[in-house]
PDB file of C-alpha atoms in Angstrom:
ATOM      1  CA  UNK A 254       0.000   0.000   0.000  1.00 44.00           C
ATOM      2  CA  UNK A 255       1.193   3.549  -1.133  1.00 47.00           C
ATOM      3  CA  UNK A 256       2.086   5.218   1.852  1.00 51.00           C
ATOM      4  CA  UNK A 257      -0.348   9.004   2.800  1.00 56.00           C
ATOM      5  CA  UNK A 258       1.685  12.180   1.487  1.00 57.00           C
ATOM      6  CA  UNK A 259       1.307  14.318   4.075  1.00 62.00           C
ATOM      7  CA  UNK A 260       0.829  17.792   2.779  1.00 75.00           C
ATOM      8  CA  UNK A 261       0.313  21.301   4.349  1.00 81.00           C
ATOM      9  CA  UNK A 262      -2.747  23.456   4.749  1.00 81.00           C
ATOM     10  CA  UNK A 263      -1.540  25.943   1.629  1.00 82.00           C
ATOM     11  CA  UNK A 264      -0.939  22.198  -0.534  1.00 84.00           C
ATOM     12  CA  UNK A 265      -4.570  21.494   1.040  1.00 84.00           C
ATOM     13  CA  UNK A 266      -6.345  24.272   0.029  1.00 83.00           C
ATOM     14  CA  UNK A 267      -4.627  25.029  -3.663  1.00 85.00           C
ATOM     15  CA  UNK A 268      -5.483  20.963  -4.130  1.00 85.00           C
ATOM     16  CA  UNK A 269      -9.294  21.387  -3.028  1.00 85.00           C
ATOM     17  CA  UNK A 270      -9.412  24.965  -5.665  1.00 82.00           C
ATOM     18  CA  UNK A 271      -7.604  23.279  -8.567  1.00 82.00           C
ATOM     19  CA  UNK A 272      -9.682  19.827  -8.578  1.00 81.00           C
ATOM     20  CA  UNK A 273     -12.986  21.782  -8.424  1.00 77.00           C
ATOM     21  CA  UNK A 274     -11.663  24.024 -11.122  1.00 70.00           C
ATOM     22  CA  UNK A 275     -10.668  21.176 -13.212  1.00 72.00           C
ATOM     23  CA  UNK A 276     -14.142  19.122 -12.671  1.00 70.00           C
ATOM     24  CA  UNK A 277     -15.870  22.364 -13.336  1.00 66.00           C
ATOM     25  CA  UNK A 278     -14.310  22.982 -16.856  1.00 62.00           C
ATOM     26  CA  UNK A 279     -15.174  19.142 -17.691  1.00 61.00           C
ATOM     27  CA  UNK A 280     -18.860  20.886 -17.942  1.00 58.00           C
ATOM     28  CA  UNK A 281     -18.114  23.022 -21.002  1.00 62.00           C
ATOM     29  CA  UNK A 282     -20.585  21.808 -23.558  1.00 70.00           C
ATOM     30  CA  UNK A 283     -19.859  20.868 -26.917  1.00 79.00           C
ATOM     31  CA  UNK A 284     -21.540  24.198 -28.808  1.00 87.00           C
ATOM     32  CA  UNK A 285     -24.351  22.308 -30.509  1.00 89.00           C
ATOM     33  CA  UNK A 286     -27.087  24.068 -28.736  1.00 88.00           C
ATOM     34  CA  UNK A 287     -25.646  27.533 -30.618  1.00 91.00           C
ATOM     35  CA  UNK A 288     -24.458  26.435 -33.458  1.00 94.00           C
ATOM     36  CA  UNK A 289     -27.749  24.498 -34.444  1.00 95.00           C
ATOM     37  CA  UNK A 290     -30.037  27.259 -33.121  1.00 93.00           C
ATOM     38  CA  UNK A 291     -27.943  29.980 -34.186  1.00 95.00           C
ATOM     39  CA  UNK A 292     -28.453  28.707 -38.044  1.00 96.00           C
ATOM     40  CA  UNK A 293     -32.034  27.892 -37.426  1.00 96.00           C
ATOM     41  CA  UNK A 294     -32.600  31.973 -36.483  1.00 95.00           C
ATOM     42  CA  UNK A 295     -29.809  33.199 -38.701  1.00 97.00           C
ATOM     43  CA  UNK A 296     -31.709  31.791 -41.600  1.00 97.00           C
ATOM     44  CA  UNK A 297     -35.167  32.488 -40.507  1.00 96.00           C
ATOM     45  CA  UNK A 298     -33.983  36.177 -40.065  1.00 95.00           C
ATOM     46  CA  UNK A 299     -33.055  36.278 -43.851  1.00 96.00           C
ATOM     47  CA  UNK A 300     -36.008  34.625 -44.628  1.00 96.00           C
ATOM     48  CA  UNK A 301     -37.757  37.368 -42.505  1.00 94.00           C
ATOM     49  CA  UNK A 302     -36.192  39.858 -45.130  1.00 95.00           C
ATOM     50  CA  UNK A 303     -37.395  38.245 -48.126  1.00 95.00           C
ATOM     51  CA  UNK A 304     -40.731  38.131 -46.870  1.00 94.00           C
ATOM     52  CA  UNK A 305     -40.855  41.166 -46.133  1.00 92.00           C
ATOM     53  CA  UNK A 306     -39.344  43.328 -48.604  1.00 92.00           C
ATOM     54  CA  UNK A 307     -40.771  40.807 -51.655  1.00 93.00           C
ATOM     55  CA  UNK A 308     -44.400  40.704 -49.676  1.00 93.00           C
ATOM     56  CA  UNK A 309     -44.124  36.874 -49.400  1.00 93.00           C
ATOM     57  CA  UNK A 310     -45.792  36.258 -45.765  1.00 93.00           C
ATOM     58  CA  UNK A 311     -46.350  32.620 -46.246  1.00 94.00           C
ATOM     59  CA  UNK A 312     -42.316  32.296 -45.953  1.00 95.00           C
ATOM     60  CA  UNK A 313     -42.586  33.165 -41.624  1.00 93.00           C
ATOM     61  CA  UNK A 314     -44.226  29.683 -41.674  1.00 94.00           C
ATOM     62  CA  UNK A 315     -40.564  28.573 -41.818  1.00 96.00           C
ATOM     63  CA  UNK A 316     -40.573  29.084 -37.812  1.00 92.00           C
ATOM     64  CA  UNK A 317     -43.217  27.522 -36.725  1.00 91.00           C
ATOM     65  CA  UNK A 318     -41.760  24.472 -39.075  1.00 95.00           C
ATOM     66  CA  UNK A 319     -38.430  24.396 -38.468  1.00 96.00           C
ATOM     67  CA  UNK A 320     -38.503  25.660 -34.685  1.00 91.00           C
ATOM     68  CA  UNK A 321     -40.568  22.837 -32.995  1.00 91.00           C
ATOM     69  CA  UNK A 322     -37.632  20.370 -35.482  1.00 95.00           C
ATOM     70  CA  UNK A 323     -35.020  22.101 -33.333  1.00 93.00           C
ATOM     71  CA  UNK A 324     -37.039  22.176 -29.741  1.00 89.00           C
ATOM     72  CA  UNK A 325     -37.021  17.693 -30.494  1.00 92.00           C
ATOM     73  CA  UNK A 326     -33.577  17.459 -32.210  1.00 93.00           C
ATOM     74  CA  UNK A 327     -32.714  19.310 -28.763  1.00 87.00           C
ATOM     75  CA  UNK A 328     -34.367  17.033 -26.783  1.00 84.00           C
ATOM     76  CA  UNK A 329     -32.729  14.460 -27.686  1.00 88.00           C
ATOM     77  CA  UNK A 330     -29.312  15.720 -27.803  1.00 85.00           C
ATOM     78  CA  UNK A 331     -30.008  16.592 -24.481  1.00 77.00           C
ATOM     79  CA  UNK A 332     -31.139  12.541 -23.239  1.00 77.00           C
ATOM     80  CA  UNK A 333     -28.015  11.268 -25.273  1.00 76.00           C
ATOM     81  CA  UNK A 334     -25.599  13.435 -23.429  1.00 69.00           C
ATOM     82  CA  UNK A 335     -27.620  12.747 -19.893  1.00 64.00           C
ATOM     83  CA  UNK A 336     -26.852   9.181 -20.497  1.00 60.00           C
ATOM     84  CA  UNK A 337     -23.311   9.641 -21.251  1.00 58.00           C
ATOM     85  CA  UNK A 338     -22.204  11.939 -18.162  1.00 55.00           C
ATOM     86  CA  UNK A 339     -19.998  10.115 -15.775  1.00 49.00           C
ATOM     87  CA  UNK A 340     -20.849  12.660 -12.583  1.00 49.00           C
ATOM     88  CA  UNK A 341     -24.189  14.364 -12.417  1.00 53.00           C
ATOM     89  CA  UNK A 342     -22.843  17.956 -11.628  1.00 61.00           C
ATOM     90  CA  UNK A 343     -24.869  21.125  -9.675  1.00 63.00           C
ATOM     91  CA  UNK A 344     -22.758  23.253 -12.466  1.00 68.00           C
ATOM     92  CA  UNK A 345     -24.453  21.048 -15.289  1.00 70.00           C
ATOM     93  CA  UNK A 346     -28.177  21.081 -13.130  1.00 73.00           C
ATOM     94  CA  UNK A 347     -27.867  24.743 -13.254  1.00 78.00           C
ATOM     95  CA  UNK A 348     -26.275  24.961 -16.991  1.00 80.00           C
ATOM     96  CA  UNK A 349     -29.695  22.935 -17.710  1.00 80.00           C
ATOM     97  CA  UNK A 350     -32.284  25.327 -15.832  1.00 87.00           C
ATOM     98  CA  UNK A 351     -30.429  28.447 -17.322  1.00 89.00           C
ATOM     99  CA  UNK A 352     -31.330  27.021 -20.921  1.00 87.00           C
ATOM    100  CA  UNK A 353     -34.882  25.498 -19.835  1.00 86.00           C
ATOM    101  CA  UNK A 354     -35.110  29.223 -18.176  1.00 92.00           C
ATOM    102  CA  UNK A 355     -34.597  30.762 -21.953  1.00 90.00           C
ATOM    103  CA  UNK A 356     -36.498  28.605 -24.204  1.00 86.00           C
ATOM    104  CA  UNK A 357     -39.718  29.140 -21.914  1.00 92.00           C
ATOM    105  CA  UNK A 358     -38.774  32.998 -22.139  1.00 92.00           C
ATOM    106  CA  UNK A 359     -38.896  32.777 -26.212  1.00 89.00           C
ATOM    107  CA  UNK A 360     -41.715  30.941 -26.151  1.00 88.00           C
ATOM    108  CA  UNK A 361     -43.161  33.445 -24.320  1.00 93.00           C
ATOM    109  CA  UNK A 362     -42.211  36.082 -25.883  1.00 92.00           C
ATOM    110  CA  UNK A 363     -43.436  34.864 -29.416  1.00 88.00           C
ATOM    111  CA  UNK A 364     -47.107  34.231 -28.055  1.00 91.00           C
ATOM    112  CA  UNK A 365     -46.757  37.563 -26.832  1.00 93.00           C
ATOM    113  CA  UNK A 366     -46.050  38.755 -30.079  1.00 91.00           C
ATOM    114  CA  UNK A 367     -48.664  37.001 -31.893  1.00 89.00           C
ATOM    115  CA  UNK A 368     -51.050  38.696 -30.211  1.00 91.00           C
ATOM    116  CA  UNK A 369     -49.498  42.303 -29.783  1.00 88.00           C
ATOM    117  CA  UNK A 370     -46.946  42.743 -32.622  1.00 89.00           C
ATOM    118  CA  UNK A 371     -43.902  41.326 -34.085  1.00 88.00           C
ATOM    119  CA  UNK A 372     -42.082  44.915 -34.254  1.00 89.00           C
ATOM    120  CA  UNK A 373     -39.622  44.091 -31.721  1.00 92.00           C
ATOM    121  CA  UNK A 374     -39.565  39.810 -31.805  1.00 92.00           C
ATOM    122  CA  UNK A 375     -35.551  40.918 -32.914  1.00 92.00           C
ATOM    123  CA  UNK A 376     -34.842  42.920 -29.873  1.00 93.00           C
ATOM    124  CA  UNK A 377     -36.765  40.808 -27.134  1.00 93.00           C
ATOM    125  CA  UNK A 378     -34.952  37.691 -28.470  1.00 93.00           C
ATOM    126  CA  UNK A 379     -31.407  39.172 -28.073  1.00 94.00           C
ATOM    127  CA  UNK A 380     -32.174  40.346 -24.483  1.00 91.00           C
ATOM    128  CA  UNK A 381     -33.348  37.081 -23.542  1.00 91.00           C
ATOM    129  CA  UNK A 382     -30.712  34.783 -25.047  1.00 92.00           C
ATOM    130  CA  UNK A 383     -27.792  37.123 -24.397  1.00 94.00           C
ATOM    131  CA  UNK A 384     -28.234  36.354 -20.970  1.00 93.00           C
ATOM    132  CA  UNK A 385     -28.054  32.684 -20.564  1.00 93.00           C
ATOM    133  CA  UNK A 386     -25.362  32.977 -23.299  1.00 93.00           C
ATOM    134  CA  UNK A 387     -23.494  35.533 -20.789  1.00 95.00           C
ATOM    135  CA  UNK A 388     -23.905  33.503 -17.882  1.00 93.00           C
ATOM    136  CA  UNK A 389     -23.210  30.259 -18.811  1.00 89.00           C
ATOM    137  CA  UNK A 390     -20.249  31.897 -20.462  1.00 89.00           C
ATOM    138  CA  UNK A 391     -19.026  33.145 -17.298  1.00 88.00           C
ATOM    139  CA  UNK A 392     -19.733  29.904 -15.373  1.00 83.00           C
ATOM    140  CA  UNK A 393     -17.873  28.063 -17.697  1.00 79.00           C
ATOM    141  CA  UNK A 394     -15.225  30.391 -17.764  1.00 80.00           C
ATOM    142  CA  UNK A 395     -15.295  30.804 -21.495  1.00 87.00           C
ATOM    143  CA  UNK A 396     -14.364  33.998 -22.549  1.00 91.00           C
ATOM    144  CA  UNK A 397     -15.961  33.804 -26.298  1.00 92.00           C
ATOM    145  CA  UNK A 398     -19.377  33.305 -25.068  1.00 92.00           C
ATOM    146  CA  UNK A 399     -19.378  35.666 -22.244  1.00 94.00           C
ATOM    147  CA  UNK A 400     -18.464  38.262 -24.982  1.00 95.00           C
ATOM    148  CA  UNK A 401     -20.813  36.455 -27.140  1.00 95.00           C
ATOM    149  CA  UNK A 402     -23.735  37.104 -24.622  1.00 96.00           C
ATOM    150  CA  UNK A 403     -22.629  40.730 -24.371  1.00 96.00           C
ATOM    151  CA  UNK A 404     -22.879  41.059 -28.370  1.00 96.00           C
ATOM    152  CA  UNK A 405     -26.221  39.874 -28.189  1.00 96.00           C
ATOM    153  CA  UNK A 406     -27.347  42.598 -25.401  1.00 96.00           C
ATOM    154  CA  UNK A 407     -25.575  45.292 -27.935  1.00 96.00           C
ATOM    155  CA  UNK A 408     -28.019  44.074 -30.821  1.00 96.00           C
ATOM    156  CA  UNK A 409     -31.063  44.352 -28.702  1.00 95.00           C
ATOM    157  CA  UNK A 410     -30.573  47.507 -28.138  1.00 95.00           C
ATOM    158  CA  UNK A 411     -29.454  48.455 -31.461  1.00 95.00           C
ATOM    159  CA  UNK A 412     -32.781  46.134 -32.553  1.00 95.00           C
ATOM    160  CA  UNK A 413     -35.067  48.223 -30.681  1.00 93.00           C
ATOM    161  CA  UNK A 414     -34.039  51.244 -33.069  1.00 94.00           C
ATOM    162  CA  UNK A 415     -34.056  49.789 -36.246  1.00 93.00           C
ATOM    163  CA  UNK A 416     -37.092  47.484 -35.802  1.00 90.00           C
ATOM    164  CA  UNK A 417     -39.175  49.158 -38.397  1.00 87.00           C
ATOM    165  CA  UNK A 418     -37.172  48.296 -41.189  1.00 89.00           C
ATOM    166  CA  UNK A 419     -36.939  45.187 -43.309  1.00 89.00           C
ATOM    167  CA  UNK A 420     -33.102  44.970 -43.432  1.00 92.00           C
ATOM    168  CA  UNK A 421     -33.381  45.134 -39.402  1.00 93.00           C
ATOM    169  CA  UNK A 422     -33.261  41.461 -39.976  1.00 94.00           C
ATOM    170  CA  UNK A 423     -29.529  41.196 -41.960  1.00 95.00           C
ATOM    171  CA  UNK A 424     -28.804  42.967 -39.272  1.00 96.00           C
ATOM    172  CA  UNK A 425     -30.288  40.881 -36.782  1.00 96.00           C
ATOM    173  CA  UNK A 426     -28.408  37.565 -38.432  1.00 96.00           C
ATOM    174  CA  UNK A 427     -25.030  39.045 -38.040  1.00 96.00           C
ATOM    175  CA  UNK A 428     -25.966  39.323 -34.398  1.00 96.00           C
ATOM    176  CA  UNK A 429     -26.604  36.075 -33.769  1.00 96.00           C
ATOM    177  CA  UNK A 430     -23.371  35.085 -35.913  1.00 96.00           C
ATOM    178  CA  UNK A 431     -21.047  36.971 -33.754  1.00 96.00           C
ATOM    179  CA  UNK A 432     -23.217  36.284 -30.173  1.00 95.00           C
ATOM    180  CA  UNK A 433     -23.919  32.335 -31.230  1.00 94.00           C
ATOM    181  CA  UNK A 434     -22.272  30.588 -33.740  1.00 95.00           C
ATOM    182  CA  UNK A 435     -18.783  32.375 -33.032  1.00 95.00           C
ATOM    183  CA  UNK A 436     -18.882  30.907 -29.624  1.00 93.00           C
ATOM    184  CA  UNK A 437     -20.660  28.007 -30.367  1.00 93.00           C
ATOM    185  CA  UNK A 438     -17.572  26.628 -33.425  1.00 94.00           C
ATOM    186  CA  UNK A 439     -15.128  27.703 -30.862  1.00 92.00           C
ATOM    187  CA  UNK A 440     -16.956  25.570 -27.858  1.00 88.00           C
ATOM    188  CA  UNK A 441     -16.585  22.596 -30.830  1.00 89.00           C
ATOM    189  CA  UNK A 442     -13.049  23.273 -30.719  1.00 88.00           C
ATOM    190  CA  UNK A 443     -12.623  22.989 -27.158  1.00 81.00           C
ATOM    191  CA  UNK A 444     -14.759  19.752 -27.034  1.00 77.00           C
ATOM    192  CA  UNK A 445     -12.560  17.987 -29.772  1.00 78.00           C
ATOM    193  CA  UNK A 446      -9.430  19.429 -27.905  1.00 71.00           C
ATOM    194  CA  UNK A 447     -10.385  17.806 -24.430  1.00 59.00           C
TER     195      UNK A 447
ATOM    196  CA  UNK B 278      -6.649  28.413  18.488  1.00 53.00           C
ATOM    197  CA  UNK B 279      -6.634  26.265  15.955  1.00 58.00           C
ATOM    198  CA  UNK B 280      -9.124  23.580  15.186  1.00 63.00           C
ATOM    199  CA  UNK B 281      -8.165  20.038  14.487  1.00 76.00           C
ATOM    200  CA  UNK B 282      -8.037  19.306  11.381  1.00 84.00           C
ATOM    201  CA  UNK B 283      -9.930  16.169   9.816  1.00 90.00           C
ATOM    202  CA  UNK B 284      -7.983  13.691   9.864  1.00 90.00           C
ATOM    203  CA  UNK B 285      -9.710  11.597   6.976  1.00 92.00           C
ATOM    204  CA  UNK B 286      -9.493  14.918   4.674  1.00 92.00           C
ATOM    205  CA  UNK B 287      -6.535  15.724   5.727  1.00 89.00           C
ATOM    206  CA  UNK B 288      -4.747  13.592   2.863  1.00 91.00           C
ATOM    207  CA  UNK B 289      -3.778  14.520  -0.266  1.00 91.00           C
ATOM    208  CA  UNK B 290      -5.595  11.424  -2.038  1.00 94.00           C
ATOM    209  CA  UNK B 291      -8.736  11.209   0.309  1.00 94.00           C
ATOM    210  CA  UNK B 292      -8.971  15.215  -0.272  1.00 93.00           C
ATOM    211  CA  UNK B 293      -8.583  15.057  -4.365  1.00 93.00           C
ATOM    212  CA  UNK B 294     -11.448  12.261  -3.881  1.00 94.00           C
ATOM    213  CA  UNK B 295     -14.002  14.529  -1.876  1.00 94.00           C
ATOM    214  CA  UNK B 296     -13.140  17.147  -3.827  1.00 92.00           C
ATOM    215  CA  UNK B 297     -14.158  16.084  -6.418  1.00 91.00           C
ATOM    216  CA  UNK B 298     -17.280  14.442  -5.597  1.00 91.00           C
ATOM    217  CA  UNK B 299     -18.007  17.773  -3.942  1.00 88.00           C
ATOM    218  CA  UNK B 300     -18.319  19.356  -7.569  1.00 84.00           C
ATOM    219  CA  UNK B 301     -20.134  16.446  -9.256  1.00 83.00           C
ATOM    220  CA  UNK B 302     -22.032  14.684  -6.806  1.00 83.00           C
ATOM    221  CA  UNK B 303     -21.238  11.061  -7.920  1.00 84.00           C
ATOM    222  CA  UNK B 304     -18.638   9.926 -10.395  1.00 88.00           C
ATOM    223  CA  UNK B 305     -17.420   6.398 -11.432  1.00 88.00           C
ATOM    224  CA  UNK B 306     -14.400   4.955 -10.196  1.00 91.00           C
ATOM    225  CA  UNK B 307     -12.943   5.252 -13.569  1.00 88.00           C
ATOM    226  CA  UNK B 308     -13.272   9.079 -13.577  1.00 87.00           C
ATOM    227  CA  UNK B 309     -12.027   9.852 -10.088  1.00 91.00           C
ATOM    228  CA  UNK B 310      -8.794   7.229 -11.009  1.00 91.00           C
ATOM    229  CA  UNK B 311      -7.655   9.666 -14.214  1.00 87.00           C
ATOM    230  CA  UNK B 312      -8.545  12.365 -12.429  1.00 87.00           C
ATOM    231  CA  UNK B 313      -6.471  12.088  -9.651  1.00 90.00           C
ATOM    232  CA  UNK B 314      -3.738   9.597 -11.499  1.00 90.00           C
ATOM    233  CA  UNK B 315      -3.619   7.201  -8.447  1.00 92.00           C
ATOM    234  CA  UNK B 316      -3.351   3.408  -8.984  1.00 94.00           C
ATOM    235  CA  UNK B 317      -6.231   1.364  -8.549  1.00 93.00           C
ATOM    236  CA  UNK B 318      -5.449  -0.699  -5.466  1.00 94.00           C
ATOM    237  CA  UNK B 319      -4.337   3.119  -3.567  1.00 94.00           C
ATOM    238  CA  UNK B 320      -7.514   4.508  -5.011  1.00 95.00           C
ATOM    239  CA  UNK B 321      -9.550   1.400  -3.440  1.00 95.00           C
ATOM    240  CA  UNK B 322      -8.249   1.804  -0.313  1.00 95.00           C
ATOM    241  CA  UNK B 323      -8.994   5.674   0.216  1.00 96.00           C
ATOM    242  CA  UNK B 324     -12.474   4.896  -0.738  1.00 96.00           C
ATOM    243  CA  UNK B 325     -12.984   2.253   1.527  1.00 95.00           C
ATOM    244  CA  UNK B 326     -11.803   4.846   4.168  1.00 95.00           C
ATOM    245  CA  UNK B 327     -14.236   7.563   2.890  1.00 96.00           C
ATOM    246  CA  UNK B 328     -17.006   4.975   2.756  1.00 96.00           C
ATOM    247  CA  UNK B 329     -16.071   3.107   6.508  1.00 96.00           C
ATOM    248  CA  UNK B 330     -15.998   7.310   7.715  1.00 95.00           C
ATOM    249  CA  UNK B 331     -19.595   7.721   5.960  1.00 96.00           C
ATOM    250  CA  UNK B 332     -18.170  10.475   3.956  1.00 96.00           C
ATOM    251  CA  UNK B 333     -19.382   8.718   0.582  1.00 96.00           C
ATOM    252  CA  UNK B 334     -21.276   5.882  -0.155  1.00 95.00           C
ATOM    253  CA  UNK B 335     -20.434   3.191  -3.233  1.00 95.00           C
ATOM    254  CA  UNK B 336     -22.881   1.590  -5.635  1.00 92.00           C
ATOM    255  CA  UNK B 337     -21.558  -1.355  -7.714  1.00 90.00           C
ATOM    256  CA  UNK B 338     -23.804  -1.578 -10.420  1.00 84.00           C
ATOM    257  CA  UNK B 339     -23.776  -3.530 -14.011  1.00 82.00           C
ATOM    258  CA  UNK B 340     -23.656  -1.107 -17.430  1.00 75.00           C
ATOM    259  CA  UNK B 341     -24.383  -4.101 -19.835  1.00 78.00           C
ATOM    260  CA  UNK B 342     -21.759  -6.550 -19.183  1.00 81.00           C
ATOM    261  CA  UNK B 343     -19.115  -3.974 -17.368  1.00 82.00           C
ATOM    262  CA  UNK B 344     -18.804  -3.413 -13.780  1.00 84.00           C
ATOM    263  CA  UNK B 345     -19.547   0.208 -12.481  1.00 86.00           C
ATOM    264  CA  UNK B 346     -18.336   0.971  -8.972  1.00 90.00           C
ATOM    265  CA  UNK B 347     -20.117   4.655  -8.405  1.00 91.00           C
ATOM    266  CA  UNK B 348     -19.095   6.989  -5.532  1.00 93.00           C
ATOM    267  CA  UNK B 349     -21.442   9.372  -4.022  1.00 93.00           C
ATOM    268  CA  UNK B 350     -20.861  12.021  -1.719  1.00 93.00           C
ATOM    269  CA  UNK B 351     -23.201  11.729   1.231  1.00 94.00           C
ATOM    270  CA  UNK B 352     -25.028  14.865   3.481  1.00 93.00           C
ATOM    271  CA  UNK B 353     -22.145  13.541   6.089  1.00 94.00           C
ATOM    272  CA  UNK B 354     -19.570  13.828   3.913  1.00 94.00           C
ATOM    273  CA  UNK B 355     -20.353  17.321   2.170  1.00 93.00           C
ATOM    274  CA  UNK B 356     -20.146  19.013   5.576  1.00 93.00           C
ATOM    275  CA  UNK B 357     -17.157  17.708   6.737  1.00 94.00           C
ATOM    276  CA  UNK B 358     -15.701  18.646   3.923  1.00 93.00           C
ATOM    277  CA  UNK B 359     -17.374  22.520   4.092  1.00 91.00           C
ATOM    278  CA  UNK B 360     -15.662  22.144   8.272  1.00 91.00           C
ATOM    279  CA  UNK B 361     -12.337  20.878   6.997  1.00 91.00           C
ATOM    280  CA  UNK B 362     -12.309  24.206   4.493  1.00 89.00           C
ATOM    281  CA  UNK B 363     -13.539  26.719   6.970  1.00 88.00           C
ATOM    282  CA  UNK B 364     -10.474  25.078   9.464  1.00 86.00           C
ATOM    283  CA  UNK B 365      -7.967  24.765   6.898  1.00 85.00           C
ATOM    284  CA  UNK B 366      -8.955  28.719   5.839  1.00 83.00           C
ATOM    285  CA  UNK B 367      -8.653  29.692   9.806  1.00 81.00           C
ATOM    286  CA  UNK B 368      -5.094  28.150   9.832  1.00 75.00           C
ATOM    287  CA  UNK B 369      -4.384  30.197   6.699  1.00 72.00           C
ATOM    288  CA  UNK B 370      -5.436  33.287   8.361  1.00 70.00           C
ATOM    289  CA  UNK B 371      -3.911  33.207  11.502  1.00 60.00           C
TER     290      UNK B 371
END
C-alpha cells in the first residue's frame, strides 16, 4: 500500500481549488445548442427579409416548421448526453435550468407577439438569449461566449431602433453570428481538444 | 486556536477524492482514477476509508456486461468537507 503524502494546509487548500476548477471545466458543452439554433434563427432572419421586402408572408411559416424540429432534435441531444455523463454535476443542473429558463422565455415572448406585434420579436430575443449565453459563459469560464452574450445585449438595443425596417433582420443575423455561432464553433473546438 | 483538522481529509488522495465528488455529486471509479492519477489498489483503499468514515457511499452496479463501482458524496460527507475548508482557511489566516 502507497504510503499518505502528508501535505500542508496551503498544498490542502490550492489541491481542493484546482480539482474543483478542473471538474468544473469538464462541464463546457460541446456548442451544438448555438451552433444548431444559431443557423435555425440566422436563416429564418433572412427569410424574414425576403418576406418582407418581396411581400411573401407565407415564408414566416418557416418558424413555426423548423422551430418545434429544433425544440425535439434538442431534446434528444439533451437525453443522449444525460446518459453519457460520468458525474451528475450542480454546475451542469444549473447549466440545464439556465437554458430550460430561456427557451420558456422565447416561447413566451413569441405568443406575446402574436397577439401584440412582431415589431420588436428581434430585440426581445437578443435580451433574452444574451443572458443565458453571458452567464453560462461566465460559469464556464469561457471567454468567447461571455463576450458572445454581451454582443447579443448590444443588438437588442441596437434592434429596438431599427425594428421598423426590413433589413433590421440582416442585421439581426449578423448578431446572432457573432453572439452564437462564433462561440458556439469555438466551444466545438474545445470539445474535440479535451 | 486552531481547530483540528480532519484527519480523513486531511490527505492529499482522500482530499482530491471529496473534492471532487463535492463538484459532481457522484462519479465512477474510472473518472475519479484519471482524475487524480492514483493506482487502482491506492484509489480502493482511500475509498474504503471515505465509505467506513460515511463520507461517501459506493454503488456497484452492471452497465451491460461492465462493472460500475459509483461513488457518491453523502449529506455527512459534504459538511465535513465545508468544516475541513472553513479550518484549513482559519489556519491560513492566523
Amino acid at each position: 500500500m502507497e504510503k499518505e503524502k502528508t501535505f500542508s494546509e496551503q498544498e490542502a487548500l490550492m489541491l481542493i481549488e484546482q480539482t474543483i476548477l478542473k471538474a468544473r471545466q469538464k462541464f463546457k458543452d460541446d456548442g451544438f445548442s448555438l451552433i444548431m439554433w444559431g443557423w435555425i434563427v440566422i436563416v429564418g432572419n433572412i427569410i424574414n427579409y425576403i418576406a418582407l421586402s418581396q411581400e411573401m408572408p407565407i415564408l414566416f411559416l418557416y418558424w413555426a416548421i423548423v422551430c418545434p424540429i429544433g425544440g425535439i432534435i434538442s431534446g434528444i441531444k439533451g437525453a443522449k448526453t444525460n446518459k453519457k455523463e460520468k458525474g451528475s454535476s450542480p454546475v451542469a443542473i444549473q447549466m440545464k435550468y439556465i437554458w430550460w429558463g430561456c427557451a420558456i422565455t422565447a416561447v413566451l415572448l413569441w405568443l406575446a407577439a402574436a397577439s401584440f406585434g412582431w415589431t420588436y420579436i428581434n430585440a426581445a430575443m437578443f435580451v433574452s438569449f444574451g443572458a443565458p449565453v453571458f452567464i453560462t459563459g461566465g460559469i464556464m469560464k469561457f471567454k468567447p461566449s461571455i463576450f458572445g452574450g454581451l454582443i447579443l445585449f448590444v443588438f437588442g438595443i441596437v434592434s429596438f431602433y431599427i425594428a421598423s425596417y426590413d433589413w433590421s433582420n440582416l442585421v439581426a443575423a449578423l448578431g446572432w453570428s457573432l453572439g452564437y455561432l462564433v462561440p458556439g464553433y469555438l466551444l466545438k473546438r474545445e470539445a474535440k481538444k479535451q | 486556536m486552531f481547530k483540528k483538522l480532519d484527519p480523513i481529509l486531511h490527505a492529499q488522495l482522500r482530499l482530491a477524492i471529496m473534492s471532487i465528488l463535492i463538484e459532481v455529486k457522484e462519479a465512477e471509479f474510472t473518472y475519479i482514477k484519471k482524475e487524480t492519477e492514483a493506482t487502482a489498489g491506492n484509489l480502493s483503499v482511500q475509498i474504503n476509508k471515505l465509505k467506513e468514515a460515511k463520507y461517501i457511499e459506493v454503488e456497484k452496479k452492471f452497465n451491460g456486461n461492465y462493472p460500475q463501482t459509483i461513488c457518491k458524496i453523502t449529506s455527512t460527507g459534504i459538511s465535513a468537507f465545508e468544516s475541513y475548508v472553513k479550518s484549513i482557511s482559519s489556519y491560513l489566516k492566523q
